[in-house]
Amino acid sequence: MRVLLTGHQGYLGTVMAPVLTAAGHEVVGLDAGLFADCVLGPAPADPPGHRVDLRDVTADHLAGVDAVIHLAALSNDPLGSLAPELTYDINHHASVRLARLARDAGVRRFLYASTCSVYGAAGGDDLVAEDAPLRPVTPYAESKVRVEDDLHNLADGDFTPVYMRNATAFGYSPRLRADIVLNNLVGHALLSGEVLVLSDGTPWRPLVHAADIARAFTAALGAPREAVHDRAFNIGSETNNVTVAEIAGQVAEAVSGAKVVITGETGADPRSYRVDFSRFRAAVPGFDCEWTVKRGALELADVYGKFGLTREDFEQRFTRLAVLRAASGSGAVDDTLRWRP
């Protein structure tokens, strides 16, 4: 297939592009390039692509495309809360516009990167499946719910949207993010000797490695239409349903000498949920996640040390909110996060 991969210069897209290529697909990227320079280690070899803002996509970008994998978004909760109107403009409206253009261009499959955070305030210890009530508590999660609803209304006999509700990602990517829980805790442990947890440590978090997300999307791309058409899938593994305190413990084991410090200063996080991932395994037989939290913590500790992670990089270059604030402060982007001429 000829696959348009939006966000190909992001944390997940940089891992996913070579997995798709290895599976025999022709990958074309599309990215605004806001985080293209957030590289730790050797520079990645990107597929051919378009440097374009998601809000400016045209029908020409979709010519000859068989499938779209849509990752591009303002990608975490603090970022979404900073400018909620931009979150809805980019994550919601531009995503639905892309899907309409794709359908009109004859694209047959549209894999949408949603999130398990749509379950937000689910609470309790019961496993949450795809038919559970959606209780988003941030603009980021709310935007994902809105896109799923609108894509459902676009589904027809020729256009198959699929809603991939990823657990919280972790693991090394050449374009690193340090503002997601495991990546953050490992970096803080290496740089300070402390595994610092600001909440009370009790919230449940489902985690999934970036490489397993890439494998899941590749599997969904090749699955029979009837198995995935207009369906939501939780992407991850029950093994990686862990509390924040348990994540911290795994980090302390991976980083020699690090001590867990749970301050509790932010109190109990309302975002707490354990997730059932069986639907995707049933729809795509043979798929299962390969990475555990423990293995991911060891991987991160190794690459952070090998590539010389610094505190400045950790807090600035690999933190999405800091990158955008720096770009805005320098005048590189305007107040709508578009590149200035």
Phi, psi and omega in degrees: 000150168268116189245125171271119182250105178278147184075029185290345177256025176257185182301308181282319184298325180294329176280323187286323185305310180292332177293317177296317180296318179296334178277000175100007180271151172268116187257131173240126183269161174210120187201143175287341177083015182298329184241019184297333183266006181276064189252131171242118183097197181299144179296134180287154176267102183283152171289166174303146184197174178256130172268096185209143175292140181305327182288349184248013180297141177238172178300329181299327180292343184253002181297128177076008182272135179268326184212151175243132167250115189254101178257332190301131180187161162288119209255011171206171190295314178301322179296317179295324181284335179297317182218075185301329180295325176288325177301314180289324180295314184274305187291324183264290189298315181293328178292317180291322176298318176301316181297320179296316177299320179296313179299316181294333180275358178091011175295133187262334182227134183229104180267117186255127178280094174267203187205148173291348179289355172296340178275351179015284186258034182299316178065177177075177182254357179288148178288137181261121177260176188295338180268008178289156175301142178267126184228062181296144182239005179226157175303323179302308181293321179298321179297325179292320177298316181297319179295315178305315180299316182288325177294323176304321181287344177269343184298137175207192184294342181248350186232117185247100171277146179226133186253105185264099183274089183289139167293175180295125185285156172210172173106168182284137167225143176305332171255093192283151164238131177256002186257025172239152205304306183292316179302321181291314183294322178294316179297317180295321179296318180292321186276336185235344184085001180238139171265095192269120179243118183274336176278186178277000175084357186273337184299143174277142175226129169271131182241153177209137181288147179304323180292326177289325174298316179299318179293322180294316178296321178296320178294318180294328179297324183261002182287153176303144183304317185294341180280336188233351188302121174055040181238149174263142179224129169284132183245114182161201183217138179302331178302330183261020165279107186222154173281161178299323178296322178293321176301314180300320178297319178296323179294318180298327177288328184279331183250107184302129176085353181285144180242140179282130176233109178255107185276327183070011187293335178265001177074197181281128179281129179292342178278099181213122182197140171255139194240142175266123183251015189287334184298318182291322178297325178288322182285329182235079183304139179098345179274137168203155180287145183257339189256133172262165177300317180300313180296321179295321179296319178295318178301313182295316178302321181293309185288325176300317179291317183296321184261008171068048177303129178251163179297321180298314177299315184299316186271341184245294190291334183251016175244117190303315182298318179295321179299314182290323176296320179294317179295321178291317181296328180277351182085006180293327176236156179270188185285359173255010180066029172263144175299137173281149178302000000 
